């Protein structure tokens, strides 16, 4: 593996062991009131009846690093389910001291408590420090369970939120976020070789030019001769979300952003032309990173016209989760769920330092509640480089429905174009191991056509066609090819490749 590798009730500061009483506020339609928290634990509310609920804006200032007993939510499906617990990976023998949250019942009163445990890891490997909780349910339900949450000094806030609840006793989580200061300077590349770098989308500087003319090369990937669309098989039909995803042989999805090479928004006609061309190349699905530039409306209508499905996204950037809230509203207002096969909440947001794993987990949970209330029943997830995903899996696995990473083989200097498919397949297996039982996907993968070599990884049109052909043969039915067009607005970045991932012309 190339990159190094690893839920709220009523708060109370803790050093070793602290108890805190659990009380769930009950809002009423159109308005909601509760005691302002002293630390920014997300507000977990059981909405007793269908209706419109308003959660007021709140700001909390933390002056000292504080650990509290918070709460997380997860969706339990019929059958035996597991949640919570703490798993860690170590590279040598060591002793791990870990806080964990539990519920103690005394005289019919439930108390959420933070305790600590010490675990001796005798050698390198993965260890379950705190066991998962296992239960059995007869129907799908939302489970709220305690977890330790640490908050650094700072000001946390959540905006006023108005949501529509359509089910009885539905759980809504309203998380706080800590605004992330804008960096003084932006690095040329989002990646370093030590962290499995991958070419990533940055919505502030949009992409996707009109495809260049096809270069003269003998390496042109040929789509499967069969035009038959087949349903993706599922290893666990009862729990899997793969049944809504269709592929065309080894081809599934291509990433797309509705921008010109200069960074302006493409016209509706230009978007329709691009999407029609992508459909003609054998792809069944488009991955859209964000909602700006009328992406949902234009790309959505174009996909509908061309018979394509969509992976839609919420892009988290420097202003953190609070800056992404409007995209949730945009998606709910748009609401063409029949086109959507997956929602990706955050693209390398943890890796880039735009939010923590626990903040992202809370945001994913609240997004899922909003989307479910609006009629969406498909999978929600996030995506990170593999090493970041391995470190954050403990916080994320309970709130995502499928597990995903961005796998860019070019940034491993020992991987040549001819071995890219084998490498990506091995990395995708590790992605699946991060959250056992969840289907694994590679949501961004490709090869640059221009730039400087990175060891055995050499950019070029021929190499790009060879690498992508190998990736499609190995794991194409679980991979999103990056990207439709070159990103000429980007800085060249490391190895001078950041502008040159467009591959629409090789199909």
Short mmCIF file of C-alpha atoms in Angstrom, two decimals:
data_model
loop_
_atom_site.label_atom_id
_atom_site.label_comp_id
_atom_site.label_asym_id
_atom_site.label_seq_id
_atom_site.Cartn_x
_atom_site.Cartn_y
_atom_site.Cartn_z
CA UNK A 1 0.00 0.00 0.00
CA UNK A 2 1.44 3.36 -1.02
CA UNK A 3 0.00 5.69 1.60
CA UNK A 4 0.52 5.48 5.36
CA UNK A 5 -2.52 4.45 7.39
CA UNK A 6 -6.44 4.12 11.06
CA UNK A 7 -20.87 9.53 17.61
CA UNK A 8 -23.95 12.91 20.72
CA UNK A 9 -26.35 13.19 23.94
CA UNK A 10 -25.75 15.78 26.70
CA UNK A 11 -22.16 17.07 27.02
CA UNK A 12 -19.89 17.04 30.04
CA UNK A 13 -16.12 17.75 30.34
CA UNK A 14 -14.04 14.67 31.11
CA UNK A 15 -10.56 13.68 32.18
CA UNK A 16 -10.85 9.99 33.02
CA UNK A 17 -14.49 9.12 33.59
CA UNK A 18 -17.50 11.42 33.53
CA UNK A 19 -21.25 10.82 33.60
CA UNK A 20 -23.85 12.97 31.95
CA UNK A 21 -27.62 12.64 31.82
CA UNK A 22 -29.28 12.11 28.47
CA UNK A 23 -32.16 14.35 27.43
CA UNK A 24 -33.55 14.59 23.91
CA UNK A 25 -35.31 17.87 23.03
CA UNK A 26 -38.70 17.50 21.35
CA UNK A 27 -39.33 20.23 18.75
CA UNK A 28 -42.72 21.26 17.47
CA UNK A 29 -43.54 21.89 13.82
CA UNK A 30 -42.37 25.27 12.47
CA UNK A 31 -40.21 26.06 15.52
CA UNK A 32 -37.90 24.36 17.98
CA UNK A 33 -36.29 25.37 21.26
CA UNK A 34 -33.66 23.81 23.49
CA UNK A 35 -31.09 24.80 26.12
CA UNK A 36 -27.98 26.16 24.39
CA UNK A 37 -25.15 23.64 24.74
CA UNK A 38 -21.94 24.56 26.53
CA UNK A 39 -19.91 22.60 24.00
CA UNK A 40 -20.75 22.14 20.31
CA UNK A 41 -22.13 18.62 20.34
CA UNK A 42 -24.54 18.18 17.43
CA UNK A 43 -28.17 18.59 18.37
CA UNK A 44 -29.81 15.17 18.03
CA UNK A 45 -33.58 15.54 17.87
CA UNK A 46 -36.35 12.98 17.55
CA UNK A 47 -39.09 14.67 15.54
CA UNK A 48 -42.28 13.04 16.88
CA UNK A 49 -44.61 13.75 13.96
CA UNK A 50 -44.35 14.76 10.29
CA UNK A 51 -44.13 18.49 9.74
CA UNK A 52 -41.79 21.43 9.23
CA UNK A 53 -39.15 21.89 11.94
CA UNK A 54 -36.92 24.91 12.41
CA UNK A 55 -33.68 24.57 14.35
CA UNK A 56 -32.38 28.01 15.41
CA UNK A 57 -28.86 29.18 14.67
CA UNK A 58 -26.43 28.73 17.54
CA UNK A 59 -22.86 29.77 18.32
CA UNK A 60 -20.74 28.13 21.03
CA UNK A 61 -17.29 29.24 22.20
CA UNK A 62 -14.95 26.67 23.74
CA UNK A 63 -12.06 28.07 25.79
CA UNK A 64 -10.30 24.84 26.75
CA UNK A 65 -9.85 21.48 25.03
CA UNK A 66 -12.87 19.52 26.20
CA UNK A 67 -13.95 15.89 25.83
CA UNK A 68 -17.66 15.20 26.13
CA UNK A 69 -20.05 12.34 25.69
CA UNK A 70 -21.71 13.02 22.39
CA UNK A 71 -23.90 10.95 20.12
CA UNK A 72 -23.86 9.58 16.61
CA UNK A 73 -26.54 8.05 14.44
CA UNK A 74 -26.52 5.12 12.07
CA UNK A 75 -29.15 3.41 9.95
CA UNK A 76 -29.97 -0.15 11.06
CA UNK A 77 -31.40 -2.45 8.41
CA UNK A 78 -33.50 -5.55 9.17
CA UNK A 79 -31.42 -8.35 10.65
CA UNK A 80 -28.34 -8.43 12.86
CA UNK A 81 -26.47 -5.09 12.87
CA UNK A 82 -23.27 -3.81 14.50
CA UNK A 83 -22.34 -0.23 15.33
CA UNK A 84 -19.94 1.79 17.45
CA UNK A 85 -16.74 0.30 18.79
CA UNK A 86 -13.16 1.41 18.26
CA UNK A 87 -10.68 -0.23 15.90
CA UNK A 88 -7.07 0.88 15.48
CA UNK A 89 -4.08 -0.10 13.35
CA UNK A 90 -0.54 -0.12 14.79
CA UNK A 91 2.82 -0.65 13.12
CA UNK A 92 4.59 -2.12 16.16
CA UNK A 93 3.85 -3.47 19.63
CA UNK A 94 2.32 -0.73 21.76
CA UNK A 95 -0.19 0.07 24.47
CA UNK A 96 -3.26 2.05 23.45
CA UNK A 97 -5.26 4.13 25.93
CA UNK A 98 -8.64 4.96 24.45
CA UNK A 99 -11.70 6.84 25.74
CA UNK A 100 -15.04 5.28 24.87
CA UNK A 101 -18.68 6.06 25.50
CA UNK A 102 -21.23 3.72 26.98
CA UNK A 103 -24.73 3.82 28.45
CA UNK A 104 -25.40 2.79 32.06
CA UNK A 105 -28.95 2.13 33.26
CA UNK A 106 -29.73 2.65 36.93
CA UNK A 107 -33.26 2.84 38.38
CA UNK A 108 -34.63 3.02 34.83
CA UNK A 109 -32.53 6.14 34.13
CA UNK A 110 -30.09 5.92 31.22
CA UNK A 111 -26.81 7.80 31.66
CA UNK A 112 -24.24 8.29 28.91
CA UNK A 113 -20.74 7.92 30.32
CA UNK A 114 -17.20 8.33 29.02
CA UNK A 115 -14.72 5.79 30.31
CA UNK A 116 -11.20 4.81 29.30
CA UNK A 117 -9.69 1.47 28.44
CA UNK A 118 -6.10 0.33 28.02
CA UNK A 119 -5.33 -2.24 25.35
CA UNK A 120 -1.99 -3.97 24.79
CA UNK A 121 -1.23 -4.56 21.10
CA UNK A 122 1.45 -7.29 21.09
CA UNK A 123 2.58 -6.68 17.50
CA UNK A 124 1.79 -4.75 14.34
CA UNK A 125 -1.76 -5.22 13.07
CA UNK A 126 -5.37 -4.14 13.46
CA UNK A 127 -7.05 -4.45 16.85
CA UNK A 128 -10.57 -3.91 18.14
CA UNK A 129 -9.93 -1.85 21.25
CA UNK A 130 -13.60 -1.38 22.11
CA UNK A 131 -16.03 -4.06 20.83
CA UNK A 132 -18.86 -3.13 18.50
CA UNK A 133 -22.43 -3.22 19.80
CA UNK A 134 -24.55 -5.88 18.09
CA UNK A 135 -28.33 -5.81 17.92
CA UNK A 136 -31.16 -7.20 15.82
CA UNK A 137 -34.00 -5.15 14.31
CA UNK A 138 -37.07 -6.19 12.36
CA UNK A 139 -37.36 -3.02 10.26
CA UNK A 140 -35.13 -0.17 9.14
CA UNK A 141 -34.59 2.37 11.92
CA UNK A 142 -32.21 5.13 13.01
CA UNK A 143 -30.05 4.27 16.01
CA UNK A 144 -28.58 6.99 18.24
CA UNK A 145 -25.59 5.88 20.32
CA UNK A 146 -23.00 7.67 22.50
CA UNK A 147 -19.44 8.45 21.48
CA UNK A 148 -16.62 10.55 22.93
CA UNK A 149 -16.07 13.85 21.14
CA UNK A 150 -13.12 16.17 21.73
CA UNK A 151 -13.39 19.88 20.98
CA UNK A 152 -10.42 22.22 20.65
CA UNK A 153 -10.69 25.86 21.75
CA UNK A 154 -12.52 27.99 19.23
CA UNK A 155 -15.90 29.24 18.10
CA UNK A 156 -18.36 26.73 16.66
CA UNK A 157 -21.62 27.48 14.92
CA UNK A 158 -24.52 26.02 13.01
CA UNK A 159 -26.90 28.06 10.85
CA UNK A 160 -30.66 28.07 11.22
CA UNK A 161 -32.00 24.95 9.55
CA UNK A 162 -35.57 24.34 8.38
CA UNK A 163 -36.38 20.80 7.33
CA UNK A 164 -39.48 18.85 6.35
CA UNK A 165 -40.02 15.59 8.23
CA UNK A 166 -42.20 12.98 6.53
CA UNK A 167 -41.97 10.12 9.03
CA UNK A 168 -43.01 9.60 12.64
CA UNK A 169 -40.16 9.73 15.21
CA UNK A 170 -37.53 10.57 12.60
CA UNK A 171 -34.10 11.48 13.98
CA UNK A 172 -32.43 14.69 12.79
CA UNK A 173 -28.83 15.64 13.59
CA UNK A 174 -27.87 19.32 13.40
CA UNK A 175 -24.05 19.51 13.68
CA UNK A 176 -21.89 22.45 14.69
CA UNK A 177 -18.91 23.34 12.53
CA UNK A 178 -15.76 25.26 13.29
CA UNK A 179 -15.06 27.72 10.48
CA UNK A 180 -11.77 26.87 8.79
CA UNK A 181 -9.56 29.90 8.05
CA UNK A 182 -8.63 30.37 4.42
CA UNK A 183 -5.00 29.27 3.91
CA UNK A 184 -2.51 32.06 3.22
CA UNK A 185 -1.37 30.28 0.09
CA UNK A 186 -2.68 27.40 -1.95
CA UNK A 187 -0.18 24.67 -2.79
CA UNK A 188 0.29 23.86 -6.43
CA UNK A 189 -0.85 20.30 -5.91
CA UNK A 190 -3.22 18.73 -3.42
CA UNK A 191 -0.94 15.74 -3.10
CA UNK A 192 2.49 14.60 -2.03
CA UNK A 193 3.98 11.23 -3.03
CA UNK A 194 3.86 10.06 0.58
CA UNK A 195 0.08 10.37 0.66
CA UNK A 196 -1.12 8.59 -2.47
CA UNK A 197 -1.65 11.83 -4.38
CA UNK A 198 -4.54 12.07 -6.71
CA UNK A 199 -5.82 14.65 -9.12
CA UNK A 200 -8.78 16.33 -7.47
CA UNK A 201 -11.57 18.73 -8.36
CA UNK A 202 -11.48 22.29 -6.98
CA UNK A 203 -14.77 24.10 -7.56
CA UNK A 204 -13.27 27.59 -7.21
CA UNK A 205 -11.39 27.03 -10.46
CA UNK A 206 -13.65 25.02 -12.72
CA UNK A 207 -12.78 22.59 -15.46
CA UNK A 208 -13.67 20.46 -18.43
CA UNK A 209 -12.82 22.03 -21.77
CA UNK A 210 -14.20 20.87 -25.06
CA UNK A 211 -12.41 17.61 -25.94
CA UNK A 212 -9.17 18.01 -27.85
CA UNK A 213 -8.70 16.29 -31.16
CA UNK A 214 -7.82 12.63 -30.86
CA UNK A 215 -4.02 12.19 -30.97
CA UNK A 216 -2.47 9.82 -33.45
CA UNK A 217 -1.78 6.72 -31.41
CA UNK A 218 -2.14 2.98 -31.64
CA UNK A 219 -3.31 2.84 -28.01
CA UNK A 220 -7.02 3.58 -28.19
CA UNK A 221 -9.30 1.94 -25.66
CA UNK A 222 -12.16 0.13 -27.34
CA UNK A 223 -15.46 -0.07 -25.49
CA UNK A 224 -17.00 -3.54 -25.15
CA UNK A 225 -18.79 -4.65 -28.31
CA UNK A 226 -21.89 -5.51 -26.32
CA UNK A 227 -24.23 -2.59 -25.75
CA UNK A 228 -26.13 -4.54 -23.16
CA UNK A 229 -26.39 -2.78 -19.82
CA UNK A 230 -25.98 -5.16 -16.93
CA UNK A 231 -26.83 -4.78 -13.27
CA UNK A 232 -23.80 -4.79 -10.98
CA UNK A 233 -23.69 -8.00 -8.92
CA UNK A 234 -23.94 -7.74 -5.17
CA UNK A 235 -22.09 -9.86 -2.66
CA UNK A 236 -24.69 -9.17 0.03
CA UNK A 237 -28.05 -8.52 -1.62
CA UNK A 238 -29.89 -7.83 1.62
CA UNK A 239 -27.57 -4.99 2.64
CA UNK A 240 -26.09 -3.81 -0.68
CA UNK A 241 -26.86 -0.59 -2.53
CA UNK A 242 -25.34 -1.86 -5.80
CA UNK A 243 -28.68 -2.95 -7.24
CA UNK A 244 -29.37 0.60 -8.47
CA UNK A 245 -26.06 0.84 -10.34
CA UNK A 246 -25.77 -0.32 -13.95
CA UNK A 247 -22.65 -0.80 -16.09
CA UNK A 248 -21.87 -1.35 -19.75
CA UNK A 249 -19.44 -4.24 -19.58
CA UNK A 250 -16.38 -2.83 -17.80
CA UNK A 251 -17.54 0.78 -18.13
CA UNK A 252 -19.50 2.58 -15.44
CA UNK A 253 -18.92 6.29 -14.81
CA UNK A 254 -16.92 9.33 -15.89
CA UNK A 255 -16.40 12.52 -13.87
CA UNK A 256 -17.63 15.78 -15.36
CA UNK A 257 -17.61 19.47 -14.40
CA UNK A 258 -19.64 22.04 -16.39
CA UNK A 259 -16.83 24.57 -16.93
CA UNK A 260 -14.84 25.96 -19.81
CA UNK A 261 -11.05 25.86 -19.87
CA UNK A 262 -11.05 29.51 -18.75
CA UNK A 263 -13.12 28.71 -15.66
CA UNK A 264 -16.50 30.10 -16.69
CA UNK A 265 -19.74 28.15 -16.74
CA UNK A 266 -20.58 26.23 -19.87
CA UNK A 267 -23.84 27.00 -21.59
CA UNK A 268 -26.73 24.58 -21.36
CA UNK A 269 -26.21 23.60 -25.01
CA UNK A 270 -22.51 22.90 -24.40
CA UNK A 271 -23.35 20.71 -21.41
CA UNK A 272 -25.93 18.76 -23.43
CA UNK A 273 -23.35 18.22 -26.19
CA UNK A 274 -20.74 16.94 -23.71
CA UNK A 275 -23.11 14.56 -21.94
CA UNK A 276 -24.44 13.19 -25.22
CA UNK A 277 -20.84 12.49 -26.29
CA UNK A 278 -20.01 10.74 -23.00
CA UNK A 279 -23.10 8.56 -23.40
CA UNK A 280 -22.01 7.64 -26.93
CA UNK A 281 -18.69 6.37 -25.54
CA UNK A 282 -20.38 3.66 -23.49
CA UNK A 283 -20.60 5.16 -20.00
CA UNK A 284 -23.82 4.77 -18.02
CA UNK A 285 -23.22 7.33 -15.28
CA UNK A 286 -21.82 10.84 -14.71
CA UNK A 287 -20.09 11.94 -11.51
CA UNK A 288 -20.81 15.61 -10.69
CA UNK A 289 -18.78 17.10 -7.82
CA UNK A 290 -20.91 20.07 -6.76
CA UNK A 291 -24.09 22.03 -7.47
CA UNK A 292 -22.67 25.29 -8.85
CA UNK A 293 -22.96 26.57 -12.43
CA UNK A 294 -26.51 25.14 -12.61
CA UNK A 295 -24.87 21.73 -12.61
CA UNK A 296 -27.85 19.88 -11.21
CA UNK A 297 -30.28 21.46 -13.65
CA UNK A 298 -28.18 21.39 -16.82
CA UNK A 299 -26.24 18.18 -16.27
CA UNK A 300 -29.30 16.52 -14.78
CA UNK A 301 -31.50 17.39 -17.75
CA UNK A 302 -28.74 16.31 -20.15
CA UNK A 303 -28.32 12.98 -18.36
CA UNK A 304 -32.08 12.45 -18.45
CA UNK A 305 -32.11 13.13 -22.19
CA UNK A 306 -29.19 10.75 -22.82
CA UNK A 307 -30.37 8.01 -20.49
CA UNK A 308 -27.50 8.38 -18.01
CA UNK A 309 -27.55 8.08 -14.22
CA UNK A 310 -25.82 10.52 -11.87
CA UNK A 311 -23.47 10.46 -8.92
CA UNK A 312 -24.08 13.88 -7.39
CA UNK A 313 -21.86 15.58 -4.83
CA UNK A 314 -21.52 18.14 -2.07
CA UNK A 315 -18.10 19.78 -2.28
CA UNK A 316 -16.52 20.92 1.00
CA UNK A 317 -13.75 23.49 0.67
CA UNK A 318 -11.82 25.99 2.80
CA UNK A 319 -14.87 27.41 4.57
CA UNK A 320 -15.68 23.95 5.92
CA UNK A 321 -19.00 22.25 6.37
CA UNK A 322 -20.89 25.48 7.04
CA UNK A 323 -19.97 26.61 3.55
CA UNK A 324 -21.48 23.46 2.04
CA UNK A 325 -24.93 23.75 3.61
CA UNK A 326 -26.40 25.61 0.63
CA UNK A 327 -25.57 22.65 -1.60
CA UNK A 328 -27.80 20.44 0.57
CA UNK A 329 -30.66 22.87 -0.01
CA UNK A 330 -29.89 22.96 -3.74
CA UNK A 331 -30.07 19.17 -3.99
CA UNK A 332 -33.30 18.88 -1.99
CA UNK A 333 -34.91 21.62 -4.10
CA UNK A 334 -33.80 19.91 -7.33
CA UNK A 335 -35.00 16.50 -6.18
CA UNK A 336 -34.65 14.38 -9.34
CA UNK A 337 -33.86 11.29 -7.29
CA UNK A 338 -34.76 8.88 -10.08
CA UNK A 339 -31.52 9.94 -11.81
CA UNK A 340 -29.31 9.57 -8.73
CA UNK A 341 -27.47 6.34 -7.90
CA UNK A 342 -25.12 7.79 -5.26
CA UNK A 343 -24.51 11.00 -3.28
CA UNK A 344 -20.88 11.82 -2.40
CA UNK A 345 -20.66 14.19 0.57
CA UNK A 346 -17.16 15.66 0.54
CA UNK A 347 -14.28 15.00 -1.86
CA UNK A 348 -11.00 14.62 0.09
CA UNK A 349 -12.29 17.13 2.65
CA UNK A 350 -10.44 15.45 5.54
CA UNK A 351 -7.23 15.06 3.53
CA UNK A 352 -7.24 18.76 2.67
CA UNK A 353 -7.91 19.80 6.30
CA UNK A 354 -11.30 21.34 5.54
CA UNK A 355 -13.01 19.34 8.32
CA UNK A 356 -12.32 16.54 10.79
CA UNK A 357 -13.56 12.99 10.40
CA UNK A 358 -16.07 13.45 13.23
CA UNK A 359 -17.35 16.72 11.75
CA UNK A 360 -17.79 15.05 8.38
CA UNK A 361 -19.58 12.09 9.95
CA UNK A 362 -22.08 14.43 11.60
CA UNK A 363 -22.62 16.29 8.34
CA UNK A 364 -23.15 13.07 6.39
CA UNK A 365 -25.72 11.97 8.95
CA UNK A 366 -27.66 15.23 8.69
CA UNK A 367 -27.49 15.15 4.88
CA UNK A 368 -28.87 11.62 4.83
CA UNK A 369 -31.76 12.69 7.02
CA UNK A 370 -32.56 15.64 4.74
CA UNK A 371 -32.30 13.58 1.56
CA UNK A 372 -34.35 10.72 2.98
CA UNK A 373 -37.08 13.15 4.00
CA UNK A 374 -37.04 14.52 0.44
CA UNK A 375 -37.54 11.06 -1.08
CA UNK A 376 -34.03 9.68 -1.71
CA UNK A 377 -33.39 6.06 -0.72
CA UNK A 378 -30.01 5.38 -2.35
CA UNK A 379 -26.49 5.32 -0.88
CA UNK A 380 -24.60 8.26 0.59
CA UNK A 381 -20.84 8.23 1.10
CA UNK A 382 -17.69 10.36 1.03
CA UNK A 383 -14.35 9.82 -0.67
CA UNK A 384 -10.73 10.30 0.43
CA UNK A 385 -7.28 9.01 -0.52
CA UNK A 386 -6.87 5.48 0.82
CA UNK A 387 -4.56 6.33 3.73
CA UNK A 388 -6.87 9.09 4.96
CA UNK A 389 -9.83 6.74 4.66
CA UNK A 390 -8.05 4.09 6.72
CA UNK A 391 -7.37 6.62 9.47
CA UNK A 392 -10.93 8.01 9.44
CA UNK A 393 -12.82 4.74 8.99
CA UNK A 394 -13.71 4.49 12.68
CA UNK A 395 -15.67 7.74 12.45
CA UNK A 396 -17.11 7.24 8.97
CA UNK A 397 -18.11 3.61 8.51
CA UNK A 398 -21.25 3.84 10.64
CA UNK A 399 -22.69 6.76 8.65
CA UNK A 400 -21.83 5.82 5.06
CA UNK A 401 -23.70 3.26 2.94
CA UNK A 402 -20.85 2.33 0.60
CA UNK A 403 -17.13 2.92 1.13
CA UNK A 404 -15.13 4.86 -1.45
CA UNK A 405 -11.69 6.30 -2.20
CA UNK A 406 -9.94 8.19 -4.98
CA UNK A 407 -7.19 5.95 -6.37
CA UNK A 408 -4.67 7.60 -8.71
CA UNK A 409 -1.92 5.12 -9.57
CA UNK A 410 0.30 7.67 -11.37
CA UNK A 411 1.51 9.11 -8.08
CA UNK A 412 3.09 5.82 -7.06
CA UNK A 413 6.54 5.91 -8.72
CA UNK A 414 6.73 2.13 -8.93
CA UNK A 415 3.55 1.83 -11.01
CA UNK A 416 3.83 2.00 -14.78
CA UNK A 417 0.94 2.50 -17.16
CA UNK A 418 0.93 -1.21 -17.93
CA UNK A 419 0.49 -2.13 -14.25
CA UNK A 420 -2.04 0.59 -13.33
CA UNK A 421 -5.02 -1.77 -13.48
CA UNK A 422 -3.43 -4.32 -11.16
CA UNK A 423 -2.40 -1.59 -8.70
CA UNK A 424 -5.83 0.06 -8.61
CA UNK A 425 -7.51 -3.32 -8.09
CA UNK A 426 -5.25 -4.07 -5.10
CA UNK A 427 -5.96 -0.65 -3.60
CA UNK A 428 -9.71 -1.10 -4.07
CA UNK A 429 -9.51 -4.33 -2.05
CA UNK A 430 -7.95 -2.31 0.80
CA UNK A 431 -10.76 0.25 0.48
CA UNK A 432 -13.25 -2.54 1.08
CA UNK A 433 -11.35 -3.67 4.17
CA UNK A 434 -11.82 -0.21 5.73
CA UNK A 435 -15.55 -0.86 6.24
CA UNK A 436 -16.20 -4.61 6.07
CA UNK A 437 -19.62 -5.45 4.69
CA UNK A 438 -19.94 -2.31 2.56
CA UNK A 439 -19.54 -2.29 -1.22
CA UNK A 440 -16.30 -0.53 -2.25
CA UNK A 441 -15.93 2.01 -5.06
CA UNK A 442 -13.11 3.96 -6.70
CA UNK A 443 -14.60 7.39 -7.36
CA UNK A 444 -11.68 9.05 -9.14
CA UNK A 445 -9.05 7.28 -11.23
CA UNK A 446 -7.14 7.99 -14.42
CA UNK A 447 -3.73 8.82 -15.91
CA UNK A 448 -2.25 12.11 -17.19
CA UNK A 449 -1.47 12.64 -20.87
CA UNK A 450 1.26 15.28 -20.39
CA UNK A 451 3.88 16.24 -17.82
CA UNK A 452 7.04 14.82 -16.26
CA UNK A 453 7.69 11.24 -15.22
CA UNK A 454 7.29 10.04 -11.64
CA UNK A 455 9.69 7.10 -11.60
CA UNK A 456 8.12 4.33 -13.65
CA UNK A 457 4.92 6.35 -14.00
CA UNK A 458 5.25 8.23 -17.28
CA UNK A 459 2.56 10.56 -18.64
CA UNK A 460 1.55 10.51 -22.29
CA UNK A 461 -1.38 9.87 -24.59
CA UNK A 462 -0.34 6.29 -25.28
CA UNK A 463 0.34 5.65 -21.60
CA UNK A 464 -3.00 7.19 -20.65
CA UNK A 465 -4.91 4.89 -22.99
CA UNK A 466 -2.96 1.86 -21.78
CA UNK A 467 -3.40 2.68 -18.07
CA UNK A 468 -7.12 3.45 -18.32
CA UNK A 469 -7.70 0.37 -20.43
CA UNK A 470 -6.06 -1.74 -17.71
CA UNK A 471 -8.07 -0.06 -14.96
CA UNK A 472 -11.33 -0.66 -16.82
CA UNK A 473 -10.49 -4.31 -17.42
CA UNK A 474 -9.62 -4.82 -13.73
CA UNK A 475 -12.22 -2.75 -11.84
CA UNK A 476 -14.03 -0.59 -14.39
CA UNK A 477 -17.46 -1.55 -13.09
CA UNK A 478 -16.58 -0.01 -9.71
CA UNK A 479 -14.50 2.96 -10.92
CA UNK A 480 -15.19 6.55 -12.01
CA UNK A 481 -12.80 7.58 -14.78
CA UNK A 482 -11.20 11.00 -14.21
CA UNK A 483 -11.89 13.04 -16.25
CA UNK A 484 -13.86 14.00 -19.36
CA UNK A 485 -11.66 16.99 -20.25
CA UNK A 486 -8.36 18.63 -19.31
CA UNK A 487 -8.34 21.17 -16.47
CA UNK A 488 -6.41 23.94 -18.21
CA UNK A 489 -7.28 26.49 -15.50
CA UNK A 490 -5.24 24.61 -12.87
CA UNK A 491 -1.62 25.23 -11.94
CA UNK A 492 0.58 22.53 -13.50
CA UNK A 493 1.39 21.20 -10.03
CA UNK A 494 3.74 18.38 -9.16
CA UNK A 495 5.20 16.68 -12.24
CA UNK A 496 3.31 19.25 -14.33
CA UNK A 497 0.34 16.90 -14.73
CA UNK A 498 -2.54 18.61 -12.94
CA UNK A 499 -4.00 20.08 -16.14
CA UNK A 500 -3.83 16.93 -18.21
CA UNK A 501 -6.19 14.21 -16.97
CA UNK A 502 -8.82 14.65 -19.67
CA UNK A 503 -9.39 11.35 -21.42
CA UNK A 504 -12.67 11.71 -23.28
CA UNK A 505 -10.82 11.42 -26.58
CA UNK A 506 -9.43 7.92 -25.99
CA UNK A 507 -12.83 6.20 -26.05
#
